Amino acid sequence: MPGHTHAEVIHPEKDFTKHSSPEKSHVYCMKSSLKSQSKKMINCMTFPHPDTMPEQQLLKPTEWSYCDYFWADKKDPQGNGTVAGFELLLQKQLKGKQMQKEMPEFVRERIKIEEEYAKNLAKLSQNSLAAQEEGSLGEAWAQVKKSLADEAEVHLKFSAKFHSEVEKPLMNFPENFKKDMKKCDHHIADLHKQLASKARKALTERQRDLEMKTQQLEIKVSNKTEEDIKKARRKSTQAGDDLMRCVDLYNKAQSKWFEEMVTTTLELERLEVERVEMIRQHLCQCTQLRHETDMFNQSTVEPVDQLLRKVDPAKDRELWVREHKTGNIRPVDMEI
Amino acid sequence: MPGHTHAEVIHPEKDFTKHSSPEKSHVYCMKSSLKSQSKKMINCMTFPHPDTMPEQQLLKPTEWSYCDYFWADKKDPQGNGTVAGFELLLQKQLKGKQMQKEMPEFVRERIKIEEEYAKNLAKLSQNSLAAQEEGSLGEAWAQVKKSLADEAEVHLKFSAKFHSEVEKPLMNFPENFKKDMKKCDHHIADLHKQLASKARKALTERQRDLEMKTQQLEIKVSNKTEEDIKKARRKSTQAGDDLMRCVDLYNKAQSKWFEEMVTTTLELERLEVERVEMIRQHLCQCTQLRHETDMFNQSTVEPVDQLLRKVDPAKDRELWVREHKTGNIRPVDMEI
């Protein structure tokens, strides 16, 4: 369950709020404070000024975790626009999914080749060429064909195992994963959508709202006349409170986005580890099956070798002569 | 050289003449002697009466040699007529030749299957499926394809060796044999022809001649009158001498046939031993090649195994994050 993992490991909200609890005493330093030296806004998000960077520790130091390295946007290599860090992770995941779809296709092609090979070997083993060879050589020859049939069988079993133990699990892995996700009522696709649009949109709205409130407050403060000073102060206190609420809502939206960003990148990271492990495991299964096939193949040669060692032309002649001899009395000279 | 082999090993002519040197003293017991208890004629040949059998020893005892067991004719299994013993041997040789022609055909089919298999593996190894897989998993995957290309190569080499070391020698063996035969100026086919027709025909002619002479002599003896007794005795002595010469010629023809029969059956026997040994040797070569192929095949799996052991999702993530990271500064709460 990605929520748990994330909550146990890094507590992003706690971490997040640690550096930035709203200071309610500075109500009146509106616009200037928004553009203050200590913070900068990029793409609706509030980042600390580079000078304050050393304050931040990596959430998961030494792990090269996705959740630590994709907070900023990246310039599009094509030149125009930027790509969000999260988008890069998403692209990587999609690419991984594509690879995972292509691998069983490759395996299926291999299986087809094995099946074709096995079919041809089996067919040849049924062939009657030189079937009339006799004696111990005839036995060895018959075993050559028998072993060919066995070899075909080995390749057929190999391809069947390749299908059930490699191709199918590779193909079905994403589905199993989806089922897991449904179980913990937390669909990754929703998370992606949320992060790619909803949370971000909410954040944008929050920021627009915030800017409006800030302007209103400034107008009110600059328009104040001496007679309205008391009233204005009251109103400005009121507007200040409104702005405070907006900042609070903005921070909450950003915090929500932050939390989902961490949760989802960790989830993507976990998925990638699982994907790599799963593929590694099934490719290991491939080589294991290949080992077995070579071993079984080897064993089909054994009986041929044994019978070939027993081939004995003298013995064969004895058997044939015993069966076919016509007479051992030799002709003699005629006498008168 | 078959002549030598035969002469050194069994001396059939010597053996032959030992039991049956013509006894020139019994000139006048013509027809009765031809049908005497001690001999019987079968198919132009003179065999000892069964009672005298124990006198004969096998030419090559304990060897089940062709030259000892095919002197008589055999009733055709189809019921009508007989098959000469030599004919059976000839049929066996022809059948052996046919088998020897069919075996390389079988091997050729096997080669075709290997080539097809190798071609398909090579083609699949060129396939670009999942080629964009990255990191250590990507390396292992690339090795899966590389190893597939190596495997294809192994099968291609196997089929090439199968061609040069099994199929070709099996096919060319009879030709090599013919060349050997030409060298010693003694063509087996000629021997066969001789034995199957010429020598046998000569023997038949000799026998016909002999029978005519015997009849002439009998007529002359029964037609004798008292006054011609002296003349008849002279003539009968003359006719007896003629008959003697005929018997001598007959015996020489039969001796020649005997000699060729022994020489040729020994040659057929030698050819069969050579054929069986040659085929055995090349089938052993097949299994040897199969062993090697399985071994080399095994070695193509090794590098995949090695790279799979090195697959490390954490390391892969580090590499990817290092290359693609957008920024590790996290957003913070807005402050006013």
XYZ file of C-alpha atoms in Angstrom:
672
model
C 0.000 0.000 0.000
C 1.744 3.090 -1.259
C 0.145 5.375 1.334
C 1.619 3.376 4.172
C 5.057 3.105 2.672
C 5.185 6.768 2.136
C 3.798 7.667 5.530
C 6.156 5.381 7.395
C 9.265 6.321 5.520
C 9.328 10.068 5.064
C 6.322 11.902 6.599
C 6.335 14.509 3.851
C 3.664 16.655 5.441
C 5.505 16.834 8.694
C 8.757 17.444 6.835
C 7.064 19.996 4.639
C 5.410 22.035 7.421
C 8.580 22.042 9.495
C 10.218 24.561 7.172
C 7.175 26.775 6.615
C 4.611 27.237 9.370
C 2.610 30.357 8.506
C 3.673 33.305 10.619
C 0.462 35.079 11.520
C 2.144 38.205 12.960
C 3.254 39.591 9.549
C -0.208 40.322 8.228
C 0.550 43.565 6.350
C 3.660 42.861 4.316
C 1.587 41.420 1.469
C 2.992 41.684 -2.040
C 6.479 42.441 -0.867
C 6.482 39.342 1.271
C 5.218 37.192 -1.636
C 8.224 38.324 -3.641
C 10.539 38.266 -0.666
C 14.139 37.149 -0.868
C 13.420 33.967 1.087
C 10.965 32.400 -1.417
C 10.313 32.275 -5.138
C 7.247 31.184 -7.106
C 7.724 28.861 -10.057
C 4.800 27.427 -11.922
C 2.357 28.045 -9.052
C 4.699 26.545 -6.526
C 6.636 28.220 -3.797
C 10.274 27.209 -3.654
C 12.792 28.357 -1.061
C 15.353 30.874 -2.309
C 18.653 29.178 -3.323
C 20.346 30.730 -0.241
C 18.097 28.755 2.097
C 18.660 25.483 0.199
C 21.129 23.962 2.672
C 18.255 23.771 5.125
C 16.684 20.986 3.038
C 17.824 17.402 3.485
C 16.936 14.725 0.896
C 13.825 12.825 1.929
C 15.564 9.530 1.238
C 19.280 10.252 1.153
C 21.569 7.655 -0.558
C 18.596 6.058 -2.303
C 18.375 8.165 -5.448
C 14.670 8.065 -4.849
C 12.300 9.477 -7.439
C 10.695 11.503 -4.625
C 13.848 13.581 -4.185
C 14.887 14.577 -7.671
C 11.880 15.615 -9.747
C 10.506 18.741 -8.021
C 11.485 21.132 -10.781
C 10.395 21.290 -14.422
C 12.783 20.564 -17.255
C 13.220 22.441 -20.496
C 11.814 20.421 -23.352
C 14.763 19.097 -25.416
C 12.786 20.266 -28.505
C 13.291 23.826 -27.233
C 9.777 25.116 -26.539
C 8.055 24.734 -23.209
C 8.934 22.691 -20.167
C 8.205 19.198 -18.953
C 7.219 18.648 -15.342
C 9.536 16.368 -13.354
C 6.621 14.108 -12.626
C 5.891 13.886 -16.350
C 9.397 12.483 -16.901
C 8.734 9.797 -14.306
C 5.421 9.035 -15.916
C 7.099 8.721 -19.319
C 9.627 6.347 -17.834
C 6.859 4.243 -16.380
C 4.994 4.164 -19.681
C 8.174 3.196 -21.502
C 8.742 0.422 -18.958
C 5.193 -0.781 -19.532
C 5.834 -0.811 -23.262
C 9.058 -2.803 -22.793
C 7.156 -5.207 -20.607
C 4.595 -5.623 -23.349
C 7.263 -6.205 -25.994
C 9.252 -8.807 -24.071
C 6.527 -11.467 -24.065
C 6.086 -10.746 -27.777
C 9.737 -11.582 -28.266
C 9.354 -14.703 -26.135
C 6.310 -15.699 -28.185
C 8.387 -15.503 -31.356
C 11.001 -17.732 -29.725
C 8.283 -20.200 -28.748
C 7.009 -20.292 -32.323
C 10.505 -21.078 -33.567
C 10.873 -23.878 -31.019
C 7.497 -25.316 -31.940
C 8.336 -25.243 -35.626
C 11.699 -26.878 -34.930
C 10.093 -29.554 -32.744
C 7.430 -30.206 -35.384
C 10.062 -30.684 -38.075
C 12.201 -32.977 -35.908
C 9.141 -35.074 -35.016
C 8.173 -35.337 -38.666
C 11.673 -36.410 -39.666
C 11.727 -39.015 -36.895
C 8.665 -40.620 -38.518
C 10.460 -40.826 -41.841
C 11.156 -44.348 -43.130
C 14.553 -43.709 -44.713
C 16.943 -46.629 -44.168
C 14.335 -48.325 -41.984
C 15.351 -51.703 -43.395
C 18.858 -51.528 -41.991
C 19.461 -54.745 -40.061
C 21.305 -56.082 -37.028
C 23.016 -53.937 -34.408
C 23.508 -51.129 -36.933
C 19.782 -51.258 -37.655
C 19.079 -50.935 -33.932
C 21.392 -47.943 -33.627
C 19.782 -46.362 -36.666
C 16.295 -46.911 -35.253
C 17.517 -45.254 -32.060
C 18.756 -42.282 -34.071
C 15.131 -41.747 -35.120
C 13.728 -42.542 -31.698
C 16.119 -40.008 -30.154
C 15.091 -37.459 -32.730
C 11.492 -37.934 -31.620
C 12.629 -37.505 -28.010
C 14.552 -34.390 -28.971
C 11.426 -33.024 -30.625
C 9.541 -33.782 -27.426
C 12.161 -31.923 -25.372
C 11.826 -28.848 -27.562
C 8.056 -29.043 -27.430
C 8.099 -29.239 -23.634
C 10.592 -26.398 -23.598
C 8.307 -24.223 -25.662
C 5.301 -25.148 -23.503
C 7.207 -24.199 -20.349
C 8.426 -21.049 -22.049
C 4.812 -20.224 -22.638
C 3.489 -20.989 -19.163
C 6.480 -19.918 -17.084
C 7.784 -16.931 -19.026
C 5.451 -15.539 -21.668
C 2.218 -15.725 -19.688
C 3.523 -14.344 -16.375
C 5.259 -11.529 -18.267
C 2.045 -10.709 -20.086
C -0.208 -11.034 -17.074
C 1.958 -9.149 -14.649
C 0.329 -5.727 -15.191
C -3.120 -7.232 -14.688
C -2.150 -8.845 -11.429
C -0.811 -5.516 -10.392
C -4.054 -3.756 -11.216
C -5.927 -6.282 -9.101
C -3.623 -5.591 -6.167
C -4.234 -1.907 -6.570
C -8.001 -2.301 -6.614
C -7.771 -4.323 -3.441
C -6.168 -1.492 -1.506
C -8.706 0.863 -3.099
C -6.077 3.099 -4.491
C -5.811 3.150 -8.241
C -2.512 4.324 -9.632
C -4.165 5.792 -12.700
C -6.272 8.020 -10.466
C -3.185 9.129 -8.666
C -1.589 10.045 -11.947
C -4.645 11.999 -13.079
C -4.815 13.752 -9.761
C -1.208 14.744 -9.865
C -1.162 15.666 -13.531
C -4.282 17.854 -13.397
C -6.582 18.009 -10.376
C -4.117 18.785 -7.598
C -2.179 21.092 -9.858
C -5.367 22.874 -10.964
C -6.454 23.306 -7.390
C -3.059 24.785 -6.664
C -3.381 27.212 -9.600
C -6.822 28.328 -8.409
C -5.515 28.825 -4.923
C -2.728 31.015 -6.264
C -5.045 33.132 -8.448
C -7.355 33.628 -5.508
C -4.410 34.598 -3.376
C -3.186 37.218 -5.852
C -6.649 38.768 -6.105
C -6.952 39.029 -2.352
C -3.488 40.569 -2.142
C -4.386 43.253 -4.735
C -7.663 44.057 -2.994
C -5.792 44.493 0.218
C -3.217 46.817 -1.408
C -5.906 48.954 -3.073
C -7.682 49.311 0.248
C -4.520 50.309 2.060
C -3.432 52.912 -0.597
C -6.969 54.421 -0.903
C -7.239 55.159 2.769
C -8.128 58.775 3.778
C -7.393 60.183 7.138
C -11.044 60.118 8.127
C -11.309 56.479 7.184
C -8.165 55.492 8.996
C -9.874 53.667 11.752
C -12.361 52.052 9.379
C -9.642 51.161 6.916
C -7.546 49.627 9.635
C -10.532 47.561 10.622
C -11.155 46.626 6.953
C -7.531 45.941 6.305
C -7.454 43.699 9.308
C -10.493 41.993 7.803
C -8.796 41.774 4.342
C -5.618 40.596 6.021
C -7.552 37.819 7.679
C -9.066 36.905 4.278
C -5.593 36.817 2.747
C -4.379 34.699 5.605
C -7.131 32.218 4.956
C -6.173 32.221 1.250
C -2.515 31.628 2.021
C -3.575 28.875 4.302
C -5.739 27.316 1.573
C -2.874 27.754 -0.925
C -0.449 26.095 1.429
C -2.902 23.295 2.058
C -3.349 22.764 -1.707
C 0.410 22.802 -2.223
C 0.856 20.463 0.718
C -1.725 18.114 -0.790
C 0.082 18.255 -4.123
C 3.387 17.667 -2.352
C 2.015 14.708 -0.502
C 0.593 13.143 -3.631
C 3.775 13.850 -5.543
C 5.804 11.984 -2.914
C 3.293 9.161 -2.610
C 3.050 8.717 -6.351
C 6.736 8.967 -7.163
C 7.425 6.406 -4.453
C 4.722 4.243 -5.963
C 6.286 4.628 -9.424
C 9.635 3.776 -7.925
C 8.217 0.664 -6.282
C 6.521 -0.334 -9.525
C 9.776 0.032 -11.435
C 11.662 -2.108 -8.911
C 8.928 -4.710 -9.118
C 8.946 -4.619 -12.899
C 12.716 -5.037 -13.122
C 12.722 -7.809 -10.514
C 9.850 -9.570 -12.201
C 11.481 -9.431 -15.616
C 14.830 -10.468 -14.190
C 13.179 -13.433 -12.512
C 11.482 -14.561 -15.712
C 14.586 -14.127 -17.810
C 16.388 -16.271 -15.229
C 13.612 -18.792 -15.753
C 14.430 -18.660 -19.473
C 18.066 -19.524 -18.946
C 17.083 -22.196 -16.426
C 14.765 -23.748 -19.001
C 17.527 -23.538 -21.593
C 19.871 -25.386 -19.208
C 17.273 -28.087 -18.692
C 16.599 -28.370 -22.388
C 20.282 -28.790 -23.186
C 20.499 -31.402 -20.441
C 17.497 -33.362 -21.672
C 18.712 -32.982 -25.230
C 21.993 -34.462 -24.134
C 20.189 -37.396 -22.597
C 18.470 -38.170 -25.895
C 21.888 -38.708 -27.472
C 22.955 -41.213 -24.805
C 20.976 -44.249 -26.037
C 22.267 -43.689 -29.577
C 25.829 -43.605 -28.257
C 25.251 -46.798 -26.300
C 23.843 -48.687 -29.273
C 26.606 -47.381 -31.536
C 29.178 -48.808 -29.118
C 27.445 -52.172 -29.468
C 27.505 -52.173 -33.278
C 29.447 -55.289 -34.312
C 29.622 -56.272 -37.988
C 30.744 -59.834 -37.130
C 27.798 -60.367 -34.811
C 25.455 -58.851 -37.400
C 26.834 -61.222 -40.031
C 26.341 -64.204 -37.750
C 22.688 -63.256 -37.167
C 22.063 -62.662 -40.839
C 23.860 -65.820 -41.987
C 22.021 -67.949 -39.404
C 18.746 -66.693 -40.787
C 19.498 -66.734 -44.494
C 22.121 -69.443 -45.102
C 21.319 -71.833 -47.975
C 23.798 -74.635 -47.439
C 27.353 -75.182 -46.310
C 28.140 -78.245 -48.440
C 30.566 -77.204 -51.113
C 30.583 -78.724 -54.612
C 33.302 -81.246 -55.381
C 34.967 -82.527 -58.557
C 33.013 -84.962 -60.628
C 34.580 -88.408 -60.703
C 34.108 -91.153 -63.275
C 42.971 -56.907 -53.030
C 40.315 -59.565 -52.687
C 42.255 -62.158 -54.668
C 45.081 -62.002 -52.188
C 42.866 -62.082 -49.137
C 41.134 -65.137 -50.388
C 44.306 -66.901 -51.512
C 46.078 -66.287 -48.250
C 43.220 -67.205 -46.006
C 41.563 -70.296 -47.350
C 43.189 -71.650 -50.548
C 39.845 -72.822 -51.888
C 41.269 -74.506 -54.958
C 43.672 -76.568 -52.944
C 40.914 -77.324 -50.477
C 38.601 -78.151 -53.299
C 40.915 -80.508 -55.195
C 41.978 -82.330 -52.027
C 38.600 -84.036 -51.727
C 38.110 -84.860 -55.384
C 41.074 -85.587 -57.598
C 39.744 -87.323 -60.732
C 40.364 -91.065 -60.678
C 41.387 -91.939 -64.208
C 41.164 -95.733 -63.718
C 37.329 -95.871 -63.782
C 36.867 -94.890 -67.404
C 33.907 -97.147 -68.288
C 31.368 -96.630 -65.488
C 29.945 -93.574 -67.210
C 26.320 -92.681 -66.538
C 26.089 -94.956 -63.515
C 29.088 -93.236 -61.992
C 27.594 -89.783 -62.670
C 24.574 -90.845 -60.646
C 26.617 -92.855 -58.156
C 25.914 -92.854 -54.450
C 28.991 -90.739 -53.657
C 27.954 -87.579 -55.644
C 24.806 -85.731 -56.714
C 24.271 -83.074 -59.383
C 22.242 -80.022 -58.443
C 21.862 -77.146 -60.831
C 24.954 -78.098 -62.886
C 27.062 -78.569 -59.809
C 28.423 -81.696 -58.296
C 27.867 -82.012 -54.561
C 29.116 -84.821 -52.343
C 26.446 -87.268 -51.158
C 25.133 -86.359 -47.648
C 26.932 -89.440 -46.295
C 30.303 -87.981 -47.238
C 29.508 -84.578 -45.681
C 31.513 -85.088 -42.487
C 34.607 -85.048 -44.661
C 34.116 -81.270 -45.296
C 35.319 -78.706 -42.815
C 34.092 -75.085 -42.955
C 36.538 -72.905 -44.887
C 36.452 -70.308 -42.114
C 35.085 -72.027 -39.017
C 33.713 -69.795 -36.186
C 33.490 -66.800 -38.537
C 30.039 -67.293 -40.028
C 31.679 -66.328 -43.276
C 29.569 -65.784 -46.373
C 31.934 -68.157 -48.195
C 30.759 -71.086 -46.090
C 26.991 -70.892 -46.074
C 25.663 -70.030 -49.499
C 26.621 -72.985 -51.701
C 23.090 -74.252 -52.185
C 20.082 -72.602 -53.787
C 17.082 -71.590 -51.762
C 13.434 -72.056 -52.609
C 11.881 -68.757 -53.512
C 9.589 -67.699 -50.645
C 6.982 -66.892 -53.347
C 6.874 -70.620 -54.075
C 8.105 -70.915 -57.659
C 11.728 -71.385 -58.613
C 14.868 -71.082 -56.573
C 17.271 -68.300 -55.661
C 20.992 -68.968 -55.786
C 22.837 -68.513 -52.490
C 25.051 -65.938 -54.119
C 21.960 -64.042 -55.260
C 20.903 -63.673 -51.612
C 24.286 -62.197 -50.773
C 24.033 -59.877 -53.718
C 20.565 -58.760 -52.611
C 21.935 -58.087 -49.150
C 24.701 -55.983 -50.620
C 22.283 -54.039 -52.798
C 20.015 -53.454 -49.822
C 23.020 -52.241 -47.833
C 23.898 -49.882 -50.657
C 20.345 -48.575 -50.648
C 20.453 -48.021 -46.881
C 23.734 -46.232 -47.321
C 22.115 -43.994 -49.909
C 19.124 -43.278 -47.682
C 21.085 -42.383 -44.549
C 22.691 -39.236 -45.979
C 19.238 -38.260 -47.266
C 17.993 -38.457 -43.709
C 20.988 -36.462 -42.506
C 20.332 -33.882 -45.208
C 16.790 -33.431 -43.916
C 18.183 -32.926 -40.421
C 20.610 -30.336 -41.763
C 17.774 -28.472 -43.447
C 15.853 -28.366 -40.169
C 18.918 -27.036 -38.335
C 19.501 -24.400 -40.982
C 15.893 -23.282 -40.841
C 16.030 -23.157 -37.055
C 19.300 -21.199 -37.114
C 17.895 -18.796 -39.684
C 14.810 -18.118 -37.566
C 16.851 -17.628 -34.384
C 19.195 -15.230 -36.192
C 16.252 -13.282 -37.548
C 14.641 -13.028 -34.120
C 17.933 -11.859 -32.605
C 17.848 -8.897 -35.021
C 14.371 -7.964 -33.837
C 14.069 -4.618 -32.037
C 11.438 -5.593 -29.457
C 12.124 -4.018 -26.049
C 15.377 -2.593 -27.405
C 14.830 0.595 -25.381
C 15.035 -1.200 -22.066
C 17.580 0.645 -19.932
C 20.187 0.041 -17.251
C 21.436 -3.352 -16.158
C 18.142 -4.954 -17.195
C 18.616 -3.425 -20.629
C 22.104 -4.916 -20.810
C 20.806 -8.349 -19.838
C 18.040 -8.046 -22.406
C 20.505 -7.044 -25.119
C 22.553 -10.106 -24.165
C 19.444 -12.282 -24.519
C 19.397 -11.226 -28.177
C 23.136 -11.444 -28.607
C 23.078 -14.961 -27.174
C 20.263 -15.857 -29.496
C 22.462 -14.777 -32.403
C 25.281 -16.913 -30.961
C 22.894 -19.826 -30.582
C 21.878 -19.415 -34.209
C 25.563 -19.444 -35.121
C 26.103 -22.651 -33.131
C 23.272 -24.371 -34.974
C 24.545 -23.099 -38.298
C 28.033 -24.444 -37.568
C 26.486 -27.683 -36.405
C 24.598 -28.077 -39.652
C 27.718 -27.194 -41.676
C 29.732 -29.836 -39.815
C 26.881 -32.290 -40.193
C 27.158 -31.669 -43.902
C 30.940 -31.962 -44.238
C 31.614 -34.635 -41.619
C 28.553 -36.859 -41.897
C 26.421 -36.329 -44.982
C 29.216 -35.965 -47.534
C 31.403 -38.863 -46.346
C 28.326 -41.103 -46.170
C 27.374 -40.141 -49.694
C 30.849 -40.371 -51.137
C 31.845 -43.609 -49.522
C 30.767 -45.891 -52.416
C 32.718 -43.734 -54.856
C 35.871 -43.909 -52.805
C 35.400 -47.635 -52.741
C 35.066 -47.814 -56.521
C 38.275 -45.861 -56.893
C 40.067 -48.328 -54.641
C 38.731 -51.170 -56.721
C 39.899 -49.610 -59.952
C 43.329 -49.172 -58.500
C 43.720 -52.896 -57.889
C 42.296 -53.450 -61.375
C 39.580 -55.719 -60.125
C 36.077 -54.378 -60.407
C 33.530 -55.848 -58.078
C 30.762 -55.392 -60.630
C 32.689 -57.566 -63.084
C 33.047 -60.191 -60.427
C 29.328 -60.141 -59.829
C 28.543 -60.440 -63.530
C 31.009 -63.264 -63.912
C 29.558 -65.159 -61.009
C 25.953 -64.489 -61.855
C 26.216 -65.463 -65.526
C 29.512 -66.124 -67.250
C 31.067 -68.686 -64.922
C 27.738 -70.318 -64.357
C 27.054 -70.458 -68.112
C 30.451 -71.994 -68.778
C 29.650 -74.579 -66.166
C 26.286 -75.362 -67.770
C 27.927 -75.757 -71.187
C 30.529 -78.037 -69.727
C 27.847 -80.210 -68.199
C 25.801 -80.407 -71.422
C 28.921 -81.364 -73.321
C 29.682 -83.983 -70.738
C 26.220 -85.544 -70.950
C 26.393 -85.729 -74.734
C 29.732 -87.438 -74.650
C 28.479 -89.921 -72.066
C 25.444 -90.801 -74.236
C 27.607 -91.266 -77.317
C 29.828 -93.574 -75.370
C 26.872 -95.620 -74.070
C 25.364 -95.974 -77.558
C 28.674 -97.115 -78.898
C 29.128 -99.663 -76.117
C 25.536 -101.090 -76.453
C 25.754 -101.265 -80.277
C 28.879 -103.315 -80.316
C 28.841 -106.610 -82.261
C 31.120 -109.460 -81.656
C 33.066 -108.746 -84.835
C 33.631 -105.125 -83.880
C 34.678 -105.871 -80.341
C 38.294 -105.007 -80.808
C 37.460 -101.881 -82.841
C 34.806 -100.868 -80.351
C 37.137 -101.313 -77.458
C 39.580 -99.072 -79.263
C 36.824 -96.558 -80.039
C 35.427 -96.768 -76.541
C 38.871 -96.115 -75.205
C 38.954 -93.122 -77.552
C 35.470 -91.968 -76.412
C 36.466 -92.585 -72.818
C 39.457 -90.344 -73.273
C 37.135 -87.676 -74.797
C 34.816 -88.010 -71.822
C 37.756 -87.757 -69.483
C 38.777 -84.514 -71.118
C 35.173 -83.266 -70.775
C 35.041 -84.200 -67.105
C 38.340 -82.457 -66.677
C 37.010 -79.320 -68.400
C 33.823 -79.517 -66.350
C 35.801 -79.799 -63.147
C 38.010 -76.906 -64.211
C 34.927 -74.769 -64.935
C 33.391 -75.718 -61.605
C 36.673 -75.039 -59.868
C 36.825 -71.640 -61.504
C 33.247 -70.947 -60.414
C 34.084 -72.145 -56.913
C 37.110 -69.947 -56.731
C 35.197 -66.906 -57.865
C 32.353 -67.719 -55.522
C 34.725 -67.783 -52.564
C 36.612 -64.690 -53.693
C 33.450 -62.719 -54.290
C 31.572 -63.728 -51.164
C 34.628 -62.824 -49.106
C 34.727 -59.520 -50.931
C 31.032 -58.914 -50.190
C 31.683 -59.813 -46.582
C 34.572 -57.355 -46.399
C 32.434 -54.672 -48.054
C 29.646 -55.214 -45.534
C 32.042 -54.943 -42.604
C 33.464 -51.766 -44.096
C 30.004 -50.339 -44.700
C 28.826 -51.050 -41.164
C 32.043 -49.667 -39.665
C 31.889 -46.583 -41.847
C 28.269 -45.855 -40.965
C 28.906 -46.532 -37.286
C 31.817 -44.119 -37.377
C 29.776 -41.363 -38.965
C 26.822 -41.861 -36.659
C 29.290 -41.563 -33.779
C 30.389 -38.325 -35.394
C 26.742 -37.215 -35.311
C 26.433 -37.789 -31.594
C 29.810 -36.143 -31.041
C 28.623 -33.086 -32.942
C 25.420 -33.088 -30.943
C 27.456 -33.134 -27.719
C 29.511 -30.202 -28.937
C 26.417 -28.302 -30.022
C 24.766 -28.742 -26.653
C 27.990 -27.614 -24.996
C 28.331 -24.515 -27.149
C 24.642 -23.816 -26.757
C 25.137 -23.972 -23.044
C 27.947 -21.465 -23.292
C 25.685 -18.970 -25.073
C 23.427 -18.942 -22.008
C 26.309 -18.134 -19.649
C 26.692 -14.421 -20.443
C 22.927 -13.909 -20.067
C 23.059 -15.592 -16.670
C 25.974 -13.412 -15.632
C 24.249 -10.187 -16.631
C 20.999 -11.278 -15.005
C 22.884 -11.797 -11.749
C 24.081 -8.209 -12.058
C 20.615 -6.742 -12.618
C 20.046 -4.240 -9.812
C 16.958 -1.998 -9.839
C 18.536 0.391 -7.282
C 21.649 0.846 -9.400
C 19.489 1.272 -12.514
C 17.447 3.929 -10.736
C 20.574 5.783 -9.641
C 21.859 5.867 -13.227
C 18.542 6.983 -14.598
C 17.936 9.602 -11.889
C 21.457 11.011 -12.320
C 20.748 11.496 -15.984
C 17.171 12.745 -15.851
C 16.707 14.512 -12.492
C 15.068 17.950 -12.718
C 15.714 19.357 -9.258
C 15.892 18.255 -5.672
C 14.648 21.494 -4.055
C 11.216 20.860 -2.636
C 8.488 23.514 -2.522
C 7.798 25.119 0.830
C 4.797 26.872 2.407
C 4.211 30.418 1.379
C 4.818 32.874 4.198
C 3.400 36.381 4.548
